[in-house]
Amino acid sequence: SVSPPTVIAETTTAVVTTAAAPTTSGTTTTASGTVPAAPLGPGHPEAASVALEYLGIPYRWGGASPSTGFDCSGLVMYVYARLGIPLPHQSEAQYGYGTPVPRDQLLPGDLVFFDELSHVGIYIGNGEMVHAPQTGDVVSITPLSQYGGTRYVGARRLP
């Protein structure tokens, strides 16, 4: 008689490394040394267009809706949710998603992080981002250069 075929189940394990820091050379530095960064995909340029729909919405700490207002990570979370990509409502946590992007390779839709990961915006091209800046302000376009120097932490491209 013939034995039934053996089915081998495959499992996939996702590993998120928060100790890795992006550099501008396209490599990632970890505790064990420098390794080439994962290839960058096309990202989500449509996120830049979606984010522009919310210009003028008031800043609201903890906000994640155009009807009540946005904080920086709430805006990013809301925009990407519209694209079917769930993200947490915290910039530090959002930094753990996607692939590091060197600053000279930013594309519209990339997430840009500042101020020790306490601020995030969506890159829209031409050296500018859309973000929810601070209390008393509104969702607006700001040049990345305004957040330059040591304020810039890095960028991520979501798959």
XYZ file of C-alpha atoms in Angstrom:
159
model
C 0.000 0.000 0.000
C 1.020 3.621 -0.508
C 1.503 5.887 2.495
C -0.309 9.216 2.474
C 1.940 12.178 1.697
C 3.608 13.870 4.629
C 2.640 17.513 5.108
C 5.251 19.720 6.658
C 3.935 22.924 8.157
C 5.995 26.045 7.649
C 6.243 28.723 10.282
C 7.453 32.240 9.911
C 8.835 34.261 12.744
C 9.063 38.019 12.490
C 11.889 39.629 14.405
C 11.830 43.301 15.262
C 15.124 44.689 16.475
C 14.807 47.939 18.335
C 18.526 48.178 19.097
C 19.359 48.804 15.446
C 19.899 52.379 14.371
C 19.813 53.575 10.765
C 22.784 55.401 9.349
C 23.059 57.549 6.264
C 25.210 54.955 4.498
C 22.444 52.444 3.875
C 23.695 50.130 6.589
C 22.368 49.276 9.997
C 24.582 49.322 13.062
C 23.796 46.729 15.696
C 25.547 45.497 18.812
C 27.292 42.882 16.652
C 28.560 45.336 14.027
C 27.438 46.894 10.755
C 25.282 44.922 8.342
C 23.773 45.952 5.008
C 20.269 47.345 5.359
C 17.359 45.455 3.834
C 16.547 46.556 0.295
C 14.210 49.518 0.265
C 10.838 48.899 -1.316
C 8.726 51.526 -3.068
C 6.997 52.604 0.140
C 3.634 54.343 0.160
C 3.712 57.640 -1.750
C -0.083 57.759 -1.479
C 0.366 58.389 2.265
C 1.758 61.823 1.426
C -1.368 62.660 -0.598
C -3.679 61.387 2.134
C -1.816 63.380 4.804
C -2.278 66.586 2.798
C -6.062 66.174 3.143
C -5.734 67.012 6.847
C -3.862 70.313 6.601
C -5.377 72.780 9.055
C -6.797 70.176 11.480
C -5.999 71.343 15.032
C -3.316 69.687 17.116
C -4.727 67.730 20.028
C -2.530 65.710 22.376
C -3.645 62.077 22.093
C -5.785 62.954 19.068
C -6.231 60.488 16.236
C -9.202 61.770 14.242
C -9.876 64.681 11.903
C -13.088 65.400 13.838
C -11.299 65.868 17.181
C -7.723 66.720 16.134
C -4.392 64.971 15.767
C -1.144 64.645 17.610
C 1.878 63.682 15.497
C 1.654 59.905 15.882
C -2.147 60.006 15.705
C -1.930 61.661 12.284
C 0.520 59.024 11.054
C -1.596 56.207 12.499
C -4.791 57.606 10.912
C -3.226 58.163 7.469
C -1.720 54.686 7.316
C -4.923 53.085 8.639
C -6.679 54.576 5.600
C -4.170 52.618 3.505
C -4.906 49.419 5.426
C -1.671 49.513 7.432
C -2.152 49.403 11.205
C 0.342 51.321 13.358
C 0.454 52.028 17.080
C -0.359 55.478 18.454
C 3.121 56.341 19.684
C 6.044 57.712 17.666
C 8.603 55.622 19.556
C 6.663 52.457 18.691
C 6.151 53.541 15.056
C 9.936 53.783 14.700
C 10.083 50.004 15.142
C 8.154 49.420 11.897
C 9.491 49.279 8.359
C 13.011 49.625 7.025
C 15.533 52.342 7.911
C 15.906 54.934 5.143
C 18.998 57.103 4.673
C 18.051 60.784 4.652
C 19.304 61.200 1.093
C 16.949 58.428 -0.105
C 13.671 59.680 1.401
C 10.555 59.228 -0.715
C 7.055 60.606 -0.186
C 5.257 58.527 2.435
C 8.357 57.742 4.500
C 8.071 58.403 8.227
C 10.579 60.913 9.603
C 11.438 61.010 13.305
C 12.791 63.766 15.515
C 13.525 64.804 19.093
C 14.607 61.459 20.559
C 11.639 59.763 18.817
C 9.076 62.025 20.471
C 7.962 63.489 17.119
C 7.054 61.966 13.743
C 5.927 63.314 10.386
C 5.200 62.018 6.885
C 7.710 63.020 4.228
C 6.010 64.570 1.172
C 9.039 65.322 -1.016
C 11.102 68.436 -1.730
C 12.599 68.326 1.761
C 9.192 68.790 3.431
C 6.900 66.832 5.737
C 3.292 66.971 6.924
C 2.959 66.761 10.683
C 0.920 67.800 13.706
C 3.486 70.042 15.418
C 2.320 71.044 18.899
C -0.468 72.379 21.091
C -1.978 75.540 19.628
C -0.922 74.641 16.087
C -2.523 72.761 13.185
C -1.478 69.980 10.813
C 0.937 71.710 8.461
C 3.803 71.400 6.016
C 7.256 72.086 7.455
C 10.732 71.819 5.926
C 12.820 68.994 7.396
C 15.616 71.541 7.766
C 13.579 73.172 10.551
C 14.063 69.927 12.475
C 17.704 69.461 11.456
C 20.865 68.884 13.400
C 20.582 66.670 16.430
C 16.765 66.822 16.350
C 16.604 64.433 13.350
C 16.690 60.779 14.480
C 15.992 58.847 11.280
C 13.364 57.639 8.848
C 11.445 54.444 8.105
C 9.782 53.136 4.956
C 6.818 50.883 5.551
C 6.390 47.750 3.428
